[in-house]
Coordinates of C-alpha atoms in Angstrom, one line a residue:
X27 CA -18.1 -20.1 26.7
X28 CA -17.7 -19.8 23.1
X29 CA -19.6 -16.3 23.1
X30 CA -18.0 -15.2 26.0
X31 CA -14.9 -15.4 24.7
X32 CA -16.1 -13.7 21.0
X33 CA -17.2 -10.6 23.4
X34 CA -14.2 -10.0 25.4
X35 CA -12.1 -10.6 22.3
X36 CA -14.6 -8.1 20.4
X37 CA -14.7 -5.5 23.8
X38 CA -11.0 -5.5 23.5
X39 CA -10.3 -4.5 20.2
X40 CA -13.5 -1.9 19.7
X41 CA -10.8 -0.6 22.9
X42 CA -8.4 -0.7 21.1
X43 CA -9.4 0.5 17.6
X44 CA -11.4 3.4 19.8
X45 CA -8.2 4.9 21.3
X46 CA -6.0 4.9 18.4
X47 CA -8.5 4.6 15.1
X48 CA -7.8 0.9 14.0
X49 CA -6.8 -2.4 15.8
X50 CA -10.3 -4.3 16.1
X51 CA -9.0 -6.7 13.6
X52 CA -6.1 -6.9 14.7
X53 CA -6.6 -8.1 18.1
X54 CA -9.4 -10.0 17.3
X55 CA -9.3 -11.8 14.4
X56 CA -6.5 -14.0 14.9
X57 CA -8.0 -15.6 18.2
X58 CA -11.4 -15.4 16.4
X59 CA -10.6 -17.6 13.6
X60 CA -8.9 -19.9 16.4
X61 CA -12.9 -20.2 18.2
X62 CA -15.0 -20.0 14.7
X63 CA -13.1 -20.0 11.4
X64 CA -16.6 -18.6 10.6
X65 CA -16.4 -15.1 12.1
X66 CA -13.1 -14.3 9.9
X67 CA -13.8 -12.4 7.9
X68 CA -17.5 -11.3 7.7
X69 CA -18.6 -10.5 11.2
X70 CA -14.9 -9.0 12.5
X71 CA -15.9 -6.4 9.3
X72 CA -19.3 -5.4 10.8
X73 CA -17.2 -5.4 13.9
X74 CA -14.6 -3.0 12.6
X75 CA -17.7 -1.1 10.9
X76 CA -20.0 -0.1 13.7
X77 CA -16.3 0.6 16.0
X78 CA -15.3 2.8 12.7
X79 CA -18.8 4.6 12.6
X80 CA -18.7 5.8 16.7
X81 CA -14.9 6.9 15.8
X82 CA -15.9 9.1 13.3
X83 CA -18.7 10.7 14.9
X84 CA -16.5 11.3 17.9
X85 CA -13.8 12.9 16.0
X86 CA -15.9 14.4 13.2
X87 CA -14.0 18.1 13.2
X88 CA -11.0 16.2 12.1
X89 CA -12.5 14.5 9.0
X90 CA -11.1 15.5 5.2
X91 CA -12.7 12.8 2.9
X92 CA -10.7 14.8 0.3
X93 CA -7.7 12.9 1.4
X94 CA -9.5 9.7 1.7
X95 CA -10.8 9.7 -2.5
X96 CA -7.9 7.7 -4.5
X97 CA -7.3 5.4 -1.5
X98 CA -11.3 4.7 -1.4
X99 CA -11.0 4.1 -5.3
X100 CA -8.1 2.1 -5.5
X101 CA -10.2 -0.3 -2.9
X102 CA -12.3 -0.9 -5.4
X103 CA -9.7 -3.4 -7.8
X104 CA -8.2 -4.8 -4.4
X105 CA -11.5 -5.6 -3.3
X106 CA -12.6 -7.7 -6.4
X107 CA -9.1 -9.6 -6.1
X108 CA -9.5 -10.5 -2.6
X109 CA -13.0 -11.8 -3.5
X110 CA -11.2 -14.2 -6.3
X111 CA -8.9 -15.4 -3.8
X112 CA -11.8 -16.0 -1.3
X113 CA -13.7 -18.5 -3.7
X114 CA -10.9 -20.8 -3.8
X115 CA -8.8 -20.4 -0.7
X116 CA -9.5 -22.3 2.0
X117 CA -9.8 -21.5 5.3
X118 CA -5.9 -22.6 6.6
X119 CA -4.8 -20.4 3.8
X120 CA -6.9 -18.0 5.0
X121 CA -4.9 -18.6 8.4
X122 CA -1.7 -17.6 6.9
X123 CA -2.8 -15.0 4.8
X124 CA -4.2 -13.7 7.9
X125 CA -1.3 -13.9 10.0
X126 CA 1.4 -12.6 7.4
X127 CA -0.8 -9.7 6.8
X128 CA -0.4 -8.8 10.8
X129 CA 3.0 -9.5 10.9
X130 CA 3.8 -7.4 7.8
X131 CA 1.8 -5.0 9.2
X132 CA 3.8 -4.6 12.7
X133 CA 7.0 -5.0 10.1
X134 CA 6.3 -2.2 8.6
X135 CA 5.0 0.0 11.4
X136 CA 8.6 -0.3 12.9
X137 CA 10.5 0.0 10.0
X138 CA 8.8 2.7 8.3
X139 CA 8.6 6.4 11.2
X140 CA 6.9 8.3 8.9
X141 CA 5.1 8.3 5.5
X142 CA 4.2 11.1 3.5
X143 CA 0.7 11.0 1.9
X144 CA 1.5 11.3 -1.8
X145 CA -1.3 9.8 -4.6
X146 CA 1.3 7.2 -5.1
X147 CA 1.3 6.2 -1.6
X148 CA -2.8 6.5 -1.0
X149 CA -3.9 4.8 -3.9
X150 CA -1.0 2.1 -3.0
X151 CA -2.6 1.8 0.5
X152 CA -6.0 1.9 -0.7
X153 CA -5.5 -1.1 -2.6
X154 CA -3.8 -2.9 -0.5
X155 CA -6.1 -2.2 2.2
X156 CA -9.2 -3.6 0.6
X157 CA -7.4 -6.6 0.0
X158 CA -6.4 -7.2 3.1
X159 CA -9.6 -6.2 4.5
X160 CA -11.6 -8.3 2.2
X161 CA -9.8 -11.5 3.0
X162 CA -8.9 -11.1 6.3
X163 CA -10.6 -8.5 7.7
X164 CA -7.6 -6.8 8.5
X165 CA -7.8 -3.9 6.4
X166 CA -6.5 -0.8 8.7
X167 CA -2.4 -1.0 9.1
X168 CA -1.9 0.2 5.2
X169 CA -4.1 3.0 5.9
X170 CA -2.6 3.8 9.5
X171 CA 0.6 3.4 7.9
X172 CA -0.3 6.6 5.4
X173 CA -1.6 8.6 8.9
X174 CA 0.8 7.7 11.6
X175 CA 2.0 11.6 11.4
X176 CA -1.0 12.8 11.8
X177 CA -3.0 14.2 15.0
X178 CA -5.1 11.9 17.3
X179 CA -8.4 13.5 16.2
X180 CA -7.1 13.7 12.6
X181 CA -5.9 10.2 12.7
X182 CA -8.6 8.7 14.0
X183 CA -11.4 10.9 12.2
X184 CA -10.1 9.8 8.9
X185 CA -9.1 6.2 9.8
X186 CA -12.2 5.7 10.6
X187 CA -14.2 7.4 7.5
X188 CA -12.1 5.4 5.5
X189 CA -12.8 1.5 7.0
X190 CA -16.1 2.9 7.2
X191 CA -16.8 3.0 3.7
X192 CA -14.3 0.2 2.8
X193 CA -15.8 -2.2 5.2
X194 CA -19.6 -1.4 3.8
X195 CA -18.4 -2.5 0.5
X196 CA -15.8 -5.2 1.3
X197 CA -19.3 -6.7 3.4
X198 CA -21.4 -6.1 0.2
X199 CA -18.3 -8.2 -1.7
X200 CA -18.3 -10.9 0.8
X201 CA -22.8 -11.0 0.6
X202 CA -22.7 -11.3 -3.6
X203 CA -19.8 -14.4 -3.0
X204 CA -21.9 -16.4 -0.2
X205 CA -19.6 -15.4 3.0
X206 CA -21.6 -13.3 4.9
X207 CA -25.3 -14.8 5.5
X208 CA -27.8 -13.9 7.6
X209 CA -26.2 -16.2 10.2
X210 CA -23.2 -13.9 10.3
X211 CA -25.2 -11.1 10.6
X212 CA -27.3 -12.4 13.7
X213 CA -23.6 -12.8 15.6
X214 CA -22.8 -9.2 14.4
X215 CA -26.0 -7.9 15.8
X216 CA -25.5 -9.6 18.6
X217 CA -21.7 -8.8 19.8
X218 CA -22.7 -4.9 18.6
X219 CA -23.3 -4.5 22.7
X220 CA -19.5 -5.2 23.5
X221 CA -18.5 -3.2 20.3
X222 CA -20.3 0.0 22.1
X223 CA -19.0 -0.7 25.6
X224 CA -15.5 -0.6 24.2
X225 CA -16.0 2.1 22.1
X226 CA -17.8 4.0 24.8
X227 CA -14.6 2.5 27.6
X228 CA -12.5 3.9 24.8
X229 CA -13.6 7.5 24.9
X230 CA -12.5 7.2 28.5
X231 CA -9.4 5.9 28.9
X232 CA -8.0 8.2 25.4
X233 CA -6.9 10.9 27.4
X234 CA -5.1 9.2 30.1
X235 CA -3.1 6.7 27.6
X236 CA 0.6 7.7 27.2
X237 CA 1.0 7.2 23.5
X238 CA 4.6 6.5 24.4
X239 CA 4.0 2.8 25.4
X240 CA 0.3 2.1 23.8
X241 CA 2.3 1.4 20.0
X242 CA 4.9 -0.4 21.8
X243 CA 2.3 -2.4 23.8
X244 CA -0.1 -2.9 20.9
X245 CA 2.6 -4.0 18.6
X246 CA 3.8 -6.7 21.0
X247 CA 0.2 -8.2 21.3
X248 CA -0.3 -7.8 17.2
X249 CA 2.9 -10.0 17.0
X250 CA 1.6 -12.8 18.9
X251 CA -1.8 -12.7 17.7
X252 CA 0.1 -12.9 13.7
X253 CA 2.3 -15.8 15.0
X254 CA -1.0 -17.2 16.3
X255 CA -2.3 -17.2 13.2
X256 CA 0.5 -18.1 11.3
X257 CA 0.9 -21.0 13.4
X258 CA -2.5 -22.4 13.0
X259 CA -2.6 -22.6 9.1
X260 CA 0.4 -23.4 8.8
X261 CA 0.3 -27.0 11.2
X262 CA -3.0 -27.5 8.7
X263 CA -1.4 -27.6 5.6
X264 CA 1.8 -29.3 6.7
X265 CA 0.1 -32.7 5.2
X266 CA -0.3 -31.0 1.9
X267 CA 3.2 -30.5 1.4
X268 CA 4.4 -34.0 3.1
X269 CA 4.9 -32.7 6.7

């Protein structure tokens, strides 16, 4: 039952992150860490990696790693700080680290229309993202955030070149620290079959989705999934503080 559930929670966001370029994460890892602490946040990356790598072949014309260079460098320091927090966090910190991240995330989506995509605000995203992504494998809203005025193919082309790369090296950061094993790996291999159906339902369902109520939808579910989250660590460390 256990796997089941992984699958359809893994179907669902490759769905999600398929139609509009990020989301796997989003939808998934809250619940996930609810089933298997475990699967937050190595496998959900290789999740988010193999959805990320069908998007960008998909949408390849739209692709400008140009854009992407200073947000892919400034991963690079937020990476190494997420890994620091990862050695001594544990993993009900982890819970609420996980769940304000999404919450900030659909904060900011609804606060903030438009961003333009200055060096300021890529490099700012960049880092942020590999943080996030590192630690709770929620590393896409900071970078959607940056492309949320762009074009479908554009948005999700580029998206998806970026947690590409970023999740390759946030997974090599989590290997060298001891939390992702070949254990993880075998589940990754394993729920790659409902990553591809969703990508592949994804595909389908894209040009019949009326953008008009899919952010409004997917922002709703995002909020519970955070609160979820949030929730979870935070009943775990009420003994900590006296609670």
């Amino acid at each position: 039952m256990q796997m089941l559930g992984i699958a359809v929670l893994v179907f669902l966001g490759a769905v999600v992150q398929g139609t509009i370029g990020f989301g796997l994460a989003i939808v998934a890892a809250p619940f996930l860490i609810l089933i298997h602490p475990e699967l937050v946040p190595g496998p959900v990356l290789f999740f988010g990696m193999a959805s990320a790598a069908f998007n960008v072949w998909a949408n390849r014309v739209g692709l400008a790693f140009h854009e992407l260079t200073l947000a892919l460098v400034a991963r690079v320091p937020g990476t190494l700080l997420a890994m620091v927090v990862l050695v001594v966090a544990s993993p009900s910190v982890l819970s609420v680290l996980l769940g304000m991240s999404v919450l900030t995330a659909v904060l900011l989506s609804v606060r903030t229309p438009y961003v333009e995509r200055t060096s300021c605000v890529m490099f700012t995203a960049g880092f942020m993202s590999g943080f996030m992504g590192t630690t709770t494998a929620i590393g896409g809203p900071p970078i959607a955030l940056a492309y949320q005025s762009a074009t479908g193919p554009e948005a999700r082309a580029n998206l998806g070149g970026y947690l590409l790369i970023g999740m390759v090296a946030s997974l090599f950061a989590l290997a060298l620290i001891g939390r992702f094993t070949a254990e993880h790996l075998t589940i990754s291999l394993i729920m790659l079959v409902p990553v591809m159906l969703g990508v592949y339902l994804a595909r389908i369902l894209t040009p019949m989705i009326n953008p008009a109520w899919l952010r409004p939808a997917l922002l709703v579910l995002c909020s519970i999934s955070g609160v979820v989250a949030l929730l979870k660590g935070g009943l775990e460390l009420l003994p900590w503080f006296g609670g």
